[in-house]
Each structure stands twice: as C-alpha cells, then as structure tokens.
Amino acid sequence: MLPSSVSSFHTTNAPSTPLSPLSTFSSLSASSSSFSSSLSFQQSSLQYRHLVSSGPGSKTLFGINSKPKGILRVSCSTSGPLKVMISGAPASGKGTQCELIVKKFGLVHISTGDLLRAEVSAETEIGNKAKEFMNAGRLVPDEIVTAMVTARLSLEDAKEKGWLLDGYPRSSAQAESLEKLNVRPDIYVVLDVPDEILIDRCVGRRLDPETGKIYHVKNFPPETEEIKARLIARPDDTEEKVKARLDIYKKNAEAILSTYSNIMVKIDGNRSKEVVFKEIDSLLSQVQRDEVKSVKSENSVPESGSRSSQASVSQDKWRGIPTRLNNIPHSREIRNYFYDDVLQATQRAVNDGRARLRVDINIPELNPEMDVYRIGTLMELVRVIALSFSDDGKHVKVCVQGSMGKGALAGMPLQLAGTRNILEFMDWGDYGAKGTFIKIGSIGEQEVSEEDDMFILVAPQNAVGNCIIDDLKAMTVAAGSRPVILINPRLKVGIVN
C-alpha cells in the first residue's frame, strides 16, 4: 500500500535523541495498513511526529522496528460550535434524548422527517420534487434528502449554535455524500438497546387519538380509565413490522459504521432517560472542553505584528490526514480516488482553521522504471490541491527543494530535486492559474510574500538529514498564521537490514 497521512510537526528545543513511539490518534478519514506503527524522531531542533508503514519485521531508515498494529488512524479535530449526530433503532429513546440535548446545549435539532414535511408544506422547489416521490409511494432519493440537510446546516442558526442531526445519514451513500460536502460531526452517538426491549417498547405503545400523546401499557400507562378506553395501537407497532424495521435499521447502521467508527460512541439505552442523558451530557461536555483547549492553544499568538511575527509561538501543531494508494501504476480513475481522498481531508482541515498540515506518502522500493509514475502521481496531487484552493480565490505558493535537478537531493531515487522543472511544465488549466493565483518557487524564507494566502511545500523525509531542514523551518515561521501544507514523500532508501 502507499498510505499518506499528515502528522504533528512543531519547533522544539528538546535534545536530538529519538523519542519513544507515540500513541495512535483518532482519524478524520481512516486508512489501514497491515503493518503500521507510529514513530517519532528529532533532528535539528525540529520535532516530527509521523507514521510509517513497512513489511513485517522490517526496519526503517532510522533502524526502528515496525511491528504489526492493525488499523492506524491519525486525528484531525474540528473547530467551532458543537456538531452531533445521533442514531438509534425505533423505540430506542432517541427522540427523548434529542429533546434533552437541545435543551441543555442549545443545538439546532435537524430531523429529516421534519425537513421533508416542512419543505413539502412550503411547496419549495425541493419540497415539490420530494412530494412527487412520496405521492408515488417511493423513497425520496438520497440527493434530495442530502440537499435539504445541507441547506439546513448552512443557515446561520446552525452555524452559530451548532447542530444535532437526528437519524441521518441512514445509508453509506448518504454518509459519503455528507463527507464529500465536508459535513462531519464532532461525535456520533448511538443508542444501543437489546432487540427484545425494543420490540416490547413498540408493541406496548398506545396512541391517544385526541391528544396525540403516546403511552405504554406497562411503562407509561394512561392517567385515567377514560383515556385508557380510547387508546389505539398504531398500525406499524405489530411485532412482525417492528422486527422488519429493526432489520432495516441494523443493515443501515452497519453500512455507515466505517465512516464514523473513529468518532462513534455507543450508549446503553436500556436505562432510565435521566441516566442515559447523564452519560450523553458528560460526553458532549467533554467534547466542548477539548475544543476550547484546542482553540486556545492555536490562538495563543502575539496580538501585534505582521503575519511573520505571529509565528513566534513555539508550538505549531501539524494535524493528521490519512489516505491510501497502491504502489503500482493505476488507471486515472483509480488515482483520482487517491487525489480526492487527500484533497477532501485537506480542505476540511483548512476550513476548520488548521494552519499546519503534513501529508506523509510512504513510497516502497520499486524497480527504476516505476520512478516516473511515482513522481508523476506526487506532482499531480500537488497540482490538484493547489488548483482547488486557487479556485476559491486564494494565492497559493508551491515550493520544492532545489531547482532543475540541482541541490542536495540530486541523485535520489525519485529525483525530487527536479520537481521544480516538472511543476513548471505541468498543465495548470486554461485560465492562467499559474503565475497569477499559483506561483512556484523554492523552499526558503525568501519565497514568502504578503500576497501569498497559503503554501504547499514538497520535501522528502530524507530532507531532515540535510540543509533543507533549516529552510523548511524558516519558511514555516515566515508563513505565520497562514496554512502550510507539507507534502512529505517517505523514500525507502538506506534501509537497515
């Protein structure tokens, strides 16, 4: 596999002895490798925390064993108001917990059922489209529901107060649609209740047709005999239909598990509503506290001075973004998955205010004929990221070590010192992006100018052993609070047997 990830990287005055292996973070979008470990080392007063992937029992350039660890994930936390998704089977108590969450945290409660009814009632364009499917007895397509959800999330109240997304997404397609639109919660809460309890809760429910109030023959009986006499069972609350709904829920829940597994928390819902909410309250409060600490840490820069002076803070955090691509040539379609994976994660991180991102790309040894493919893939990734941000009107500076094949990196397997030449002759679109919104230069403090909005630096792992480390450090400091994306191919040369 050719996994890529972004990891923490910050200045420090610690000694240059290797650090002990770091613990694994939770992931924004996870990749897996059969043999992965988390390592750290220090060199030239810069501390790097990153991931490596190699074969069983092998050693890296630094002679550190890589032991099988299973799935490895790196975290990229979000910022802003609280964002919560909650899921639960029918009769799991989800509605009650949503009411309590909204009351305590002031979140905007978003339910797809409510949205559909509101849009249809208001006869909006999207509501009319949904109504056509509903009148025909068909499910409303994912794209329509996702459009309604994202439109609701884009309103000011949801942006300012945060949101609670209730019972959505319900399928892998819906989850993937939200991911592509950068809609991701801070936490995914699942209410877990045994099937027999859920069936009992549903079958024992009774509806008061006059008030719309829901009762339960055992757990919540009616107040008077008069009310009891008029209660009716809902058509969907038969044991057969409840079991069918539970089967559908389980299949849907399993389908989206991989998308939110790293932020999912299961809550035992077979307890009183007060006890269940106490646990949810504790979890959400902890998420808020962690977020406040993160924001304070990132905002602890001097109040005065230019962008450059703002970078005098000693600890710039580099957040992780994992993805994957096999190490053999693939079709354009397959490679696009790789580019899109990195791009979406990078966009999410930058939009969430992250200023230091590092994309580690582990490139295993292949025969020399593969070098052109590998460097082409790497440079195309750089181009995709740069064009994406330039399309948003940002001025992007793309910088590489050395130029025209010269410099300390000349002669390395991937000829990274010649990437400047490759970048200069790449296709940068029909609208003159290169030279206006995108400029190409060398890694160094002298390349930083006030008109630059962000920087993409291409530098190999091996650079930490030569002079480029000082240039990287100086340029990162000069960039100040502006985003810096370090594309860091990990060349497997000099392996210790």
Short mmCIF file of C-alpha atoms in Angstrom, two decimals:
data_model
loop_
_atom_site.label_atom_id
_atom_site.label_comp_id
_atom_site.label_asym_id
_atom_site.label_seq_id
_atom_site.Cartn_x
_atom_site.Cartn_y
_atom_site.Cartn_z
CA MET A 1 0.00 0.00 0.00
CA LEU A 2 1.01 3.59 -0.38
CA PRO A 3 -0.63 5.32 2.58
CA SER A 4 -0.38 9.01 3.12
CA SER A 5 -1.02 10.85 6.34
CA VAL A 6 -0.45 14.19 7.94
CA SER A 7 1.07 14.39 11.36
CA SER A 8 2.21 16.81 14.02
CA PHE A 9 5.33 18.86 13.35
CA HIS A 10 6.43 21.68 15.60
CA THR A 11 9.52 23.53 16.72
CA THR A 12 11.17 22.47 19.92
CA ASN A 13 14.45 22.76 21.76
CA ALA A 14 14.39 19.19 23.01
CA PRO A 15 17.50 17.03 22.66
CA SER A 16 18.10 15.17 19.41
CA THR A 17 17.72 11.68 20.86
CA PRO A 18 14.86 9.58 19.47
CA LEU A 19 11.55 9.74 21.27
CA SER A 20 9.56 6.70 22.29
CA PRO A 21 6.78 5.61 19.90
CA LEU A 22 3.75 7.87 20.03
CA SER A 23 0.26 6.66 20.74
CA THR A 24 -2.17 6.46 17.84
CA PHE A 25 -4.64 9.32 17.34
CA SER A 26 -8.24 9.01 16.15
CA SER A 27 -8.83 9.64 12.49
CA LEU A 28 -10.64 12.19 10.36
CA SER A 29 -10.73 9.74 7.47
CA ALA A 30 -9.01 6.48 8.23
CA SER A 31 -6.65 4.36 6.18
CA SER A 32 -5.36 0.97 7.13
CA SER A 33 -2.14 -0.91 6.66
CA SER A 34 -1.39 -4.47 7.66
CA PHE A 35 1.86 -3.41 9.23
CA SER A 36 1.91 0.10 10.65
CA SER A 37 3.48 1.77 13.63
CA SER A 38 3.69 5.28 14.99
CA LEU A 39 7.21 6.66 15.43
CA SER A 40 8.87 9.95 16.24
CA PHE A 41 12.35 11.36 15.98
CA GLN A 42 14.03 14.73 16.44
CA GLN A 43 16.62 16.40 14.27
CA SER A 44 17.99 19.92 14.10
CA SER A 45 15.63 21.24 16.81
CA LEU A 46 12.50 20.29 14.85
CA GLN A 47 10.29 17.55 16.27
CA TYR A 48 8.44 15.38 13.75
CA ARG A 49 5.61 13.04 14.63
CA HIS A 50 4.58 10.84 11.77
CA LEU A 51 3.54 7.40 10.62
CA VAL A 52 5.47 4.79 8.69
CA SER A 53 4.25 1.63 7.01
CA SER A 54 6.50 -1.27 6.09
CA GLY A 55 6.63 -5.03 5.80
CA PRO A 56 6.68 -7.44 8.72
CA GLY A 57 9.86 -7.40 10.74
CA SER A 58 11.49 -4.77 8.53
CA LYS A 59 13.37 -1.72 9.74
CA THR A 60 13.08 1.85 8.62
CA LEU A 61 15.78 4.26 7.58
CA PHE A 62 16.33 5.01 11.25
CA GLY A 63 16.66 1.36 12.24
CA ILE A 64 13.41 1.22 14.23
CA ASN A 65 11.35 -1.97 14.01
CA SER A 66 7.84 -1.67 12.58
CA LYS A 67 5.53 -4.10 14.38
CA PRO A 68 2.05 -5.05 13.20
CA LYS A 69 -0.51 -2.71 14.72
CA GLY A 70 -3.63 -3.30 12.61
CA ILE A 71 -5.54 -0.19 11.63
CA LEU A 72 -3.72 3.08 12.21
CA ARG A 73 -5.58 6.35 12.43
CA VAL A 74 -4.48 9.94 12.88
CA SER A 75 -6.71 12.67 14.21
CA CYS A 76 -7.75 15.96 12.73
CA SER A 77 -10.19 17.56 15.14
CA THR A 78 -12.74 20.13 14.17
CA SER A 79 -13.45 23.59 15.47
CA GLY A 80 -16.49 25.78 16.01
CA PRO A 81 -19.82 25.05 17.73
CA LEU A 82 -20.80 21.53 18.73
CA LYS A 83 -21.83 19.19 15.91
CA VAL A 84 -23.57 15.96 16.86
CA MET A 85 -25.11 13.03 15.01
CA ILE A 86 -27.38 10.66 16.93
CA SER A 87 -28.68 7.27 15.83
CA GLY A 88 -30.95 4.72 17.40
CA ALA A 89 -33.40 2.00 16.47
CA PRO A 90 -37.16 2.57 16.69
CA ALA A 91 -38.18 2.98 20.36
CA SER A 92 -34.57 3.42 21.47
CA GLY A 93 -35.48 6.70 23.20
CA LYS A 94 -33.72 8.84 20.60
CA GLY A 95 -36.48 11.45 20.44
CA THR A 96 -36.42 11.96 24.21
CA GLN A 97 -32.63 12.30 24.25
CA CYS A 98 -32.74 14.79 21.37
CA GLU A 99 -35.10 16.99 23.38
CA LEU A 100 -32.79 16.86 26.40
CA ILE A 101 -29.68 17.57 24.31
CA VAL A 102 -31.29 20.59 22.63
CA LYS A 103 -32.49 21.92 25.98
CA LYS A 104 -29.04 21.58 27.60
CA PHE A 105 -26.71 22.58 24.74
CA GLY A 106 -28.94 24.83 22.62
CA LEU A 107 -28.19 22.95 19.40
CA VAL A 108 -30.36 23.22 16.31
CA HIS A 109 -32.30 19.95 16.04
CA ILE A 110 -32.41 18.71 12.46
CA SER A 111 -34.64 15.75 11.63
CA THR A 112 -35.04 14.62 8.02
CA GLY A 113 -38.69 13.78 8.62
CA ASP A 114 -39.39 17.29 9.88
CA LEU A 115 -37.42 18.79 6.99
CA LEU A 116 -39.36 16.81 4.40
CA ARG A 117 -42.70 17.79 5.88
CA ALA A 118 -41.67 21.45 6.11
CA GLU A 119 -40.37 21.60 2.54
CA VAL A 120 -43.45 19.86 1.15
CA SER A 121 -45.77 22.09 3.16
CA ALA A 122 -43.97 25.24 2.00
CA GLU A 123 -44.13 23.98 -1.60
CA THR A 124 -40.48 24.79 -2.22
CA GLU A 125 -38.76 23.51 -5.35
CA ILE A 126 -37.04 20.72 -3.47
CA GLY A 127 -40.22 20.01 -1.50
CA ASN A 128 -42.20 19.57 -4.70
CA LYS A 129 -39.60 17.14 -6.02
CA ALA A 130 -39.78 15.15 -2.80
CA LYS A 131 -43.60 15.19 -2.92
CA GLU A 132 -43.60 13.53 -6.34
CA PHE A 133 -41.76 10.53 -4.93
CA MET A 134 -43.84 10.42 -1.76
CA ASN A 135 -47.13 10.53 -3.69
CA ALA A 136 -45.88 7.67 -5.86
CA GLY A 137 -45.12 5.62 -2.76
CA ARG A 138 -41.37 5.68 -3.46
CA LEU A 139 -38.45 6.60 -1.22
CA VAL A 140 -37.17 10.14 -1.65
CA PRO A 141 -33.75 9.88 -3.39
CA ASP A 142 -30.61 10.44 -1.32
CA GLU A 143 -29.55 13.50 -3.31
CA ILE A 144 -32.82 15.30 -2.48
CA VAL A 145 -32.64 14.49 1.23
CA THR A 146 -28.93 15.38 1.40
CA ALA A 147 -29.63 18.68 -0.36
CA MET A 148 -32.28 19.52 2.24
CA VAL A 149 -29.99 18.58 5.11
CA THR A 150 -27.00 20.56 3.84
CA ALA A 151 -29.21 23.56 3.06
CA ARG A 152 -30.50 23.50 6.64
CA LEU A 153 -27.00 23.13 8.04
CA SER A 154 -25.87 26.18 6.06
CA LEU A 155 -28.33 28.51 7.81
CA GLU A 156 -26.90 30.95 10.33
CA ASP A 157 -28.54 29.45 13.41
CA ALA A 158 -26.94 26.06 12.75
CA LYS A 159 -23.57 27.68 12.09
CA GLU A 160 -23.68 29.77 15.25
CA LYS A 161 -25.34 27.39 17.72
CA GLY A 162 -24.16 24.05 16.37
CA TRP A 163 -26.43 21.22 15.28
CA LEU A 164 -27.91 17.87 16.25
CA LEU A 165 -28.55 15.70 13.19
CA ASP A 166 -31.20 13.16 14.12
CA GLY A 167 -31.36 9.78 12.36
CA TYR A 168 -29.36 10.83 9.32
CA PRO A 169 -27.40 9.55 7.44
CA ARG A 170 -29.10 6.18 7.20
CA SER A 171 -27.03 4.61 4.41
CA SER A 172 -23.45 4.51 3.22
CA ALA A 173 -24.40 6.58 0.16
CA GLN A 174 -25.87 9.32 2.39
CA ALA A 175 -22.81 9.25 4.65
CA GLU A 176 -20.48 9.51 1.65
CA SER A 177 -22.48 12.45 0.28
CA LEU A 178 -22.09 14.31 3.56
CA GLU A 179 -18.36 13.52 3.65
CA LYS A 180 -17.89 14.93 0.15
CA LEU A 181 -19.63 18.12 1.31
CA ASN A 182 -17.33 18.31 4.37
CA VAL A 183 -20.26 17.75 6.74
CA ARG A 184 -18.86 15.79 9.68
CA PRO A 185 -19.84 15.71 13.35
CA ASP A 186 -17.61 16.00 16.39
CA ILE A 187 -19.23 12.88 17.81
CA TYR A 188 -21.57 10.15 16.57
CA VAL A 189 -23.84 8.89 19.36
CA VAL A 190 -25.56 5.51 19.03
CA LEU A 191 -28.26 4.44 21.48
CA ASP A 192 -27.87 0.70 21.97
CA VAL A 193 -30.91 -1.23 23.22
CA PRO A 194 -31.46 -5.03 23.04
CA ASP A 195 -33.94 -6.18 20.39
CA GLU A 196 -36.36 -7.76 22.84
CA ILE A 197 -36.63 -4.50 24.78
CA LEU A 198 -37.19 -2.51 21.58
CA ILE A 199 -39.92 -4.91 20.45
CA ASP A 200 -41.63 -4.69 23.82
CA ARG A 201 -41.48 -0.90 23.77
CA CYS A 202 -43.05 -0.74 20.31
CA VAL A 203 -45.70 -3.42 20.71
CA GLY A 204 -46.82 -1.95 24.04
CA ARG A 205 -47.18 1.61 22.71
CA ARG A 206 -50.62 3.17 22.54
CA LEU A 207 -51.76 6.40 20.92
CA ASP A 208 -54.36 8.82 22.24
CA PRO A 209 -56.10 9.93 19.00
CA GLU A 210 -57.49 13.05 20.66
CA THR A 211 -54.23 14.47 22.04
CA GLY A 212 -51.60 12.64 20.01
CA LYS A 213 -49.90 11.62 23.25
CA ILE A 214 -48.04 8.29 23.34
CA TYR A 215 -48.49 5.87 26.24
CA HIS A 216 -47.20 2.39 27.04
CA VAL A 217 -49.33 -0.31 28.59
CA LYS A 218 -46.62 -1.21 31.13
CA ASN A 219 -44.01 1.54 31.23
CA PHE A 220 -46.24 4.61 30.89
CA PRO A 221 -49.92 3.80 31.44
CA PRO A 222 -52.65 6.44 30.89
CA GLU A 223 -53.68 8.67 33.77
CA THR A 224 -57.38 7.76 33.72
CA GLU A 225 -59.71 4.97 32.63
CA GLU A 226 -61.36 7.39 30.22
CA ILE A 227 -58.08 7.93 28.37
CA LYS A 228 -57.31 4.22 28.50
CA ALA A 229 -60.61 3.42 26.81
CA ARG A 230 -59.86 5.49 23.73
CA LEU A 231 -56.20 4.45 23.22
CA ILE A 232 -55.34 2.68 19.97
CA ALA A 233 -52.32 0.74 18.72
CA ARG A 234 -50.52 2.19 15.75
CA PRO A 235 -50.57 0.03 12.59
CA ASP A 236 -46.76 -0.13 12.47
CA ASP A 237 -46.43 -1.35 16.07
CA THR A 238 -47.03 -5.04 15.44
CA GLU A 239 -44.23 -7.44 16.33
CA GLU A 240 -43.75 -8.51 12.72
CA LYS A 241 -43.41 -4.97 11.43
CA VAL A 242 -41.17 -3.90 14.31
CA LYS A 243 -38.76 -6.77 13.59
CA ALA A 244 -38.67 -5.78 9.92
CA ARG A 245 -37.86 -2.17 10.85
CA LEU A 246 -35.12 -3.35 13.20
CA ASP A 247 -33.54 -5.42 10.43
CA ILE A 248 -33.50 -2.40 8.13
CA TYR A 249 -32.02 -0.20 10.85
CA LYS A 250 -29.24 -2.71 11.60
CA LYS A 251 -28.25 -3.02 7.94
CA ASN A 252 -28.14 0.75 7.53
CA ALA A 253 -26.22 1.26 10.78
CA GLU A 254 -23.64 -1.31 9.77
CA ALA A 255 -23.24 0.30 6.35
CA ILE A 256 -22.19 3.67 7.79
CA LEU A 257 -20.10 2.25 10.61
CA SER A 258 -16.82 2.61 8.71
CA THR A 259 -17.47 6.30 8.06
CA TYR A 260 -17.93 7.27 11.70
CA SER A 261 -16.27 4.42 13.62
CA ASN A 262 -13.48 6.66 14.94
CA ILE A 263 -15.91 9.17 16.47
CA MET A 264 -18.75 6.78 17.36
CA VAL A 265 -19.78 6.26 20.99
CA LYS A 266 -22.33 3.62 21.96
CA ILE A 267 -24.61 4.44 24.88
CA ASP A 268 -26.56 1.82 26.80
CA GLY A 269 -30.13 2.93 26.13
CA ASN A 270 -31.72 0.28 28.33
CA ARG A 271 -31.75 2.58 31.34
CA SER A 272 -33.87 5.46 32.57
CA LYS A 273 -33.84 8.54 30.37
CA GLU A 274 -32.14 10.51 33.14
CA VAL A 275 -29.26 8.05 33.43
CA VAL A 276 -28.84 7.84 29.65
CA PHE A 277 -28.78 11.60 29.31
CA LYS A 278 -26.28 11.96 32.14
CA GLU A 279 -23.80 9.91 30.11
CA ILE A 280 -24.53 11.81 26.88
CA ASP A 281 -24.25 15.11 28.74
CA SER A 282 -20.84 14.09 30.06
CA LEU A 283 -19.60 13.10 26.61
CA LEU A 284 -20.76 16.27 24.84
CA SER A 285 -19.42 18.47 27.62
CA GLN A 286 -16.03 16.78 27.27
CA VAL A 287 -16.06 17.41 23.51
CA GLN A 288 -16.74 21.10 24.19
CA ARG A 289 -13.94 21.32 26.76
CA ASP A 290 -11.48 19.67 24.39
CA GLU A 291 -12.50 22.08 21.66
CA VAL A 292 -11.97 25.12 23.87
CA LYS A 293 -8.50 23.88 24.80
CA SER A 294 -7.67 23.30 21.13
CA VAL A 295 -8.82 26.77 20.08
CA LYS A 296 -6.96 28.45 22.94
CA SER A 297 -3.79 26.59 22.04
CA GLU A 298 -3.98 27.56 18.38
CA ASN A 299 -4.86 31.19 19.09
CA SER A 300 -2.05 31.78 21.59
CA VAL A 301 -0.04 34.07 19.30
CA PRO A 302 1.10 37.69 19.80
CA GLU A 303 -1.66 40.21 19.18
CA SER A 304 0.52 42.70 17.32
CA GLY A 305 2.88 42.49 14.39
CA SER A 306 2.79 41.13 10.86
CA ARG A 307 1.89 37.65 9.76
CA SER A 308 5.50 36.66 10.22
CA SER A 309 5.67 37.87 13.79
CA GLN A 310 2.58 35.83 14.63
CA ALA A 311 4.61 32.68 14.05
CA SER A 312 6.89 33.28 17.01
CA VAL A 313 4.78 30.83 19.01
CA SER A 314 6.97 27.80 19.71
CA GLN A 315 4.49 25.03 19.02
CA ASP A 316 2.68 24.87 15.68
CA LYS A 317 0.59 21.71 15.57
CA TRP A 318 0.52 19.61 12.45
CA ARG A 319 -2.65 17.56 12.15
CA GLY A 320 -3.02 14.14 10.53
CA ILE A 321 -4.77 13.31 7.27
CA PRO A 322 -4.55 9.64 6.20
CA THR A 323 -5.39 8.13 2.82
CA ARG A 324 -4.15 5.32 0.62
CA LEU A 325 -3.00 4.28 -2.85
CA ASN A 326 -1.32 1.11 -4.06
CA ASN A 327 2.30 1.42 -5.15
CA ILE A 328 1.82 0.20 -8.72
CA PRO A 329 0.53 2.11 -11.76
CA HIS A 330 -3.23 2.50 -11.89
CA SER A 331 -5.80 3.99 -14.22
CA ARG A 332 -6.69 7.66 -13.99
CA GLU A 333 -9.99 6.72 -12.33
CA ILE A 334 -8.25 4.80 -9.52
CA ARG A 335 -5.65 7.53 -8.97
CA ASN A 336 -8.43 10.09 -8.70
CA TYR A 337 -9.67 8.30 -5.57
CA PHE A 338 -6.27 8.94 -4.05
CA TYR A 339 -6.24 12.61 -5.04
CA ASP A 340 -9.81 13.18 -3.88
CA ASP A 341 -9.18 11.45 -0.56
CA VAL A 342 -6.24 13.71 0.28
CA LEU A 343 -7.92 16.82 -1.14
CA GLN A 344 -11.15 16.43 0.82
CA ALA A 345 -9.33 15.83 4.09
CA THR A 346 -7.02 18.79 3.42
CA GLN A 347 -9.94 21.09 2.59
CA ARG A 348 -11.76 20.04 5.77
CA ALA A 349 -8.71 20.75 7.88
CA VAL A 350 -8.01 24.17 6.31
CA ASN A 351 -11.68 25.16 6.51
CA ASP A 352 -11.63 24.19 10.18
CA GLY A 353 -8.76 26.61 10.76
CA ARG A 354 -5.82 24.20 10.79
CA ALA A 355 -2.65 26.02 9.75
CA ARG A 356 -0.09 23.19 9.71
CA LEU A 357 -0.82 20.06 7.67
CA ARG A 358 1.60 17.34 6.69
CA VAL A 359 0.86 14.67 4.06
CA ASP A 360 3.19 11.69 4.53
CA ILE A 361 3.40 9.41 1.49
CA ASN A 362 5.20 6.13 2.01
CA ILE A 363 6.75 5.06 -1.31
CA PRO A 364 8.09 1.49 -1.23
CA GLU A 365 11.03 0.41 -3.36
CA LEU A 366 10.12 -0.45 -6.93
CA ASN A 367 12.31 -1.03 -9.94
CA PRO A 368 13.63 2.13 -11.66
CA GLU A 369 11.01 2.01 -14.42
CA MET A 370 8.37 2.99 -11.83
CA ASP A 371 10.05 6.24 -10.80
CA VAL A 372 8.35 8.36 -13.46
CA TYR A 373 4.95 7.02 -12.42
CA ARG A 374 5.61 7.73 -8.75
CA ILE A 375 6.88 11.28 -9.15
CA GLY A 376 4.08 12.00 -11.63
CA THR A 377 1.49 10.86 -9.11
CA LEU A 378 3.07 13.00 -6.42
CA MET A 379 3.19 16.14 -8.56
CA GLU A 380 -0.36 15.62 -9.79
CA LEU A 381 -1.51 15.51 -6.17
CA VAL A 382 0.25 18.83 -5.57
CA ARG A 383 -1.44 20.29 -8.65
CA VAL A 384 -4.90 19.05 -7.58
CA ILE A 385 -4.57 20.61 -4.12
CA ALA A 386 -3.17 23.90 -5.45
CA LEU A 387 -5.86 24.29 -8.13
CA SER A 388 -8.62 23.53 -5.66
CA PHE A 389 -7.64 26.36 -3.34
CA SER A 390 -6.87 28.76 -6.19
CA ASP A 391 -10.41 28.15 -7.49
CA ASP A 392 -11.57 29.70 -4.21
CA GLY A 393 -9.56 32.83 -4.97
CA LYS A 394 -6.56 32.01 -2.76
CA HIS A 395 -3.00 32.81 -3.80
CA VAL A 396 -1.05 29.56 -3.43
CA LYS A 397 2.74 29.30 -3.35
CA VAL A 398 4.04 25.85 -4.31
CA CYS A 399 7.65 25.33 -3.26
CA VAL A 400 10.15 22.50 -3.73
CA GLN A 401 13.72 21.96 -2.57
CA GLY A 402 16.31 22.83 -5.18
CA SER A 403 15.54 23.51 -8.83
CA MET A 404 16.17 21.96 -12.23
CA GLY A 405 17.67 18.81 -10.75
CA LYS A 406 20.31 20.58 -8.69
CA GLY A 407 20.83 20.66 -4.94
CA ALA A 408 21.33 18.33 -2.02
CA LEU A 409 18.64 15.93 -3.18
CA ALA A 410 20.01 15.31 -6.69
CA GLY A 411 20.56 11.63 -7.38
CA MET A 412 17.86 10.33 -5.04
CA PRO A 413 15.63 7.56 -6.47
CA LEU A 414 12.74 9.92 -7.19
CA GLN A 415 14.86 12.87 -8.32
CA LEU A 416 12.87 15.19 -6.09
CA ALA A 417 15.35 17.98 -6.74
CA GLY A 418 13.95 18.12 -10.29
CA THR A 419 10.33 18.57 -9.29
CA ARG A 420 10.51 22.32 -9.91
CA ASN A 421 11.01 21.60 -13.59
CA ILE A 422 8.11 19.13 -13.65
CA LEU A 423 5.80 21.59 -11.92
CA GLU A 424 6.71 24.39 -14.31
CA PHE A 425 5.66 22.33 -17.34
CA MET A 426 2.51 20.75 -15.94
CA ASP A 427 -0.93 21.64 -17.29
CA TRP A 428 -2.34 24.28 -14.92
CA GLY A 429 -5.64 24.79 -16.74
CA ASP A 430 -6.96 27.14 -19.37
CA TYR A 431 -7.41 30.19 -17.17
CA GLY A 432 -3.84 31.13 -16.35
CA ALA A 433 -3.84 29.94 -12.76
CA LYS A 434 -0.06 29.53 -12.73
CA GLY A 435 1.58 32.88 -12.47
CA THR A 436 -1.50 34.59 -11.04
CA PHE A 437 -3.13 32.57 -8.26
CA ILE A 438 -0.47 29.83 -8.22
CA LYS A 439 3.24 30.57 -8.11
CA ILE A 440 6.11 28.10 -7.99
CA GLY A 441 9.28 28.64 -6.02
CA SER A 442 11.93 27.07 -3.81
CA ILE A 443 11.64 26.23 -0.13
CA GLY A 444 13.01 29.12 1.89
CA GLU A 445 12.06 32.19 3.87
CA GLN A 446 12.79 34.45 0.91
CA GLU A 447 9.85 32.92 -1.01
CA VAL A 448 7.24 34.15 1.48
CA SER A 449 5.42 37.32 0.42
CA GLU A 450 2.44 39.19 1.81
CA GLU A 451 0.25 38.32 -1.20
CA ASP A 452 0.53 34.58 -0.51
CA ASP A 453 -2.52 33.11 1.24
CA MET A 454 -1.14 29.60 1.75
CA PHE A 455 1.85 27.41 0.95
CA ILE A 456 2.36 23.87 -0.36
CA LEU A 457 5.86 22.57 0.33
CA VAL A 458 7.25 19.41 -1.28
CA ALA A 459 10.02 17.87 0.80
CA PRO A 460 11.08 14.23 1.37
CA GLN A 461 11.58 12.55 4.72
CA ASN A 462 15.30 12.33 3.96
CA ALA A 463 15.48 16.12 3.94
CA VAL A 464 15.76 16.12 7.72
CA GLY A 465 19.31 14.91 7.29
CA ASN A 466 20.49 17.82 5.14
CA CYS A 467 20.34 21.58 4.83
CA ILE A 468 16.70 21.77 3.74
CA ILE A 469 15.55 21.43 7.34
CA ASP A 470 16.67 24.99 8.11
CA ASP A 471 14.88 26.29 5.01
CA LEU A 472 11.71 24.45 6.00
CA LYS A 473 11.84 25.83 9.49
CA ALA A 474 12.48 29.41 8.35
CA MET A 475 9.73 29.32 5.74
CA THR A 476 7.20 27.86 8.17
CA VAL A 477 7.96 30.60 10.68
CA ALA A 478 7.76 33.28 8.00
CA ALA A 479 4.34 31.96 6.90
CA GLY A 480 2.89 32.99 10.25
CA SER A 481 -0.77 32.05 10.69
CA ARG A 482 -1.25 31.17 7.02
CA PRO A 483 -1.82 27.48 6.16
CA VAL A 484 1.25 25.44 5.29
CA ILE A 485 0.74 22.01 3.68
CA LEU A 486 3.85 19.84 3.70
CA ILE A 487 3.80 17.09 1.08
CA ASN A 488 6.28 14.63 2.56
CA PRO A 489 7.17 11.59 0.42
CA ARG A 490 8.84 8.99 2.61
CA LEU A 491 11.57 7.48 0.43
CA LYS A 492 12.61 3.99 1.46
CA VAL A 493 16.35 4.28 0.82
CA GLY A 494 19.17 3.30 3.10
CA ILE A 495 17.06 0.62 4.79
CA VAL A 496 18.83 -1.17 7.61
CA ASN A 497 18.67 -4.95 7.24
#
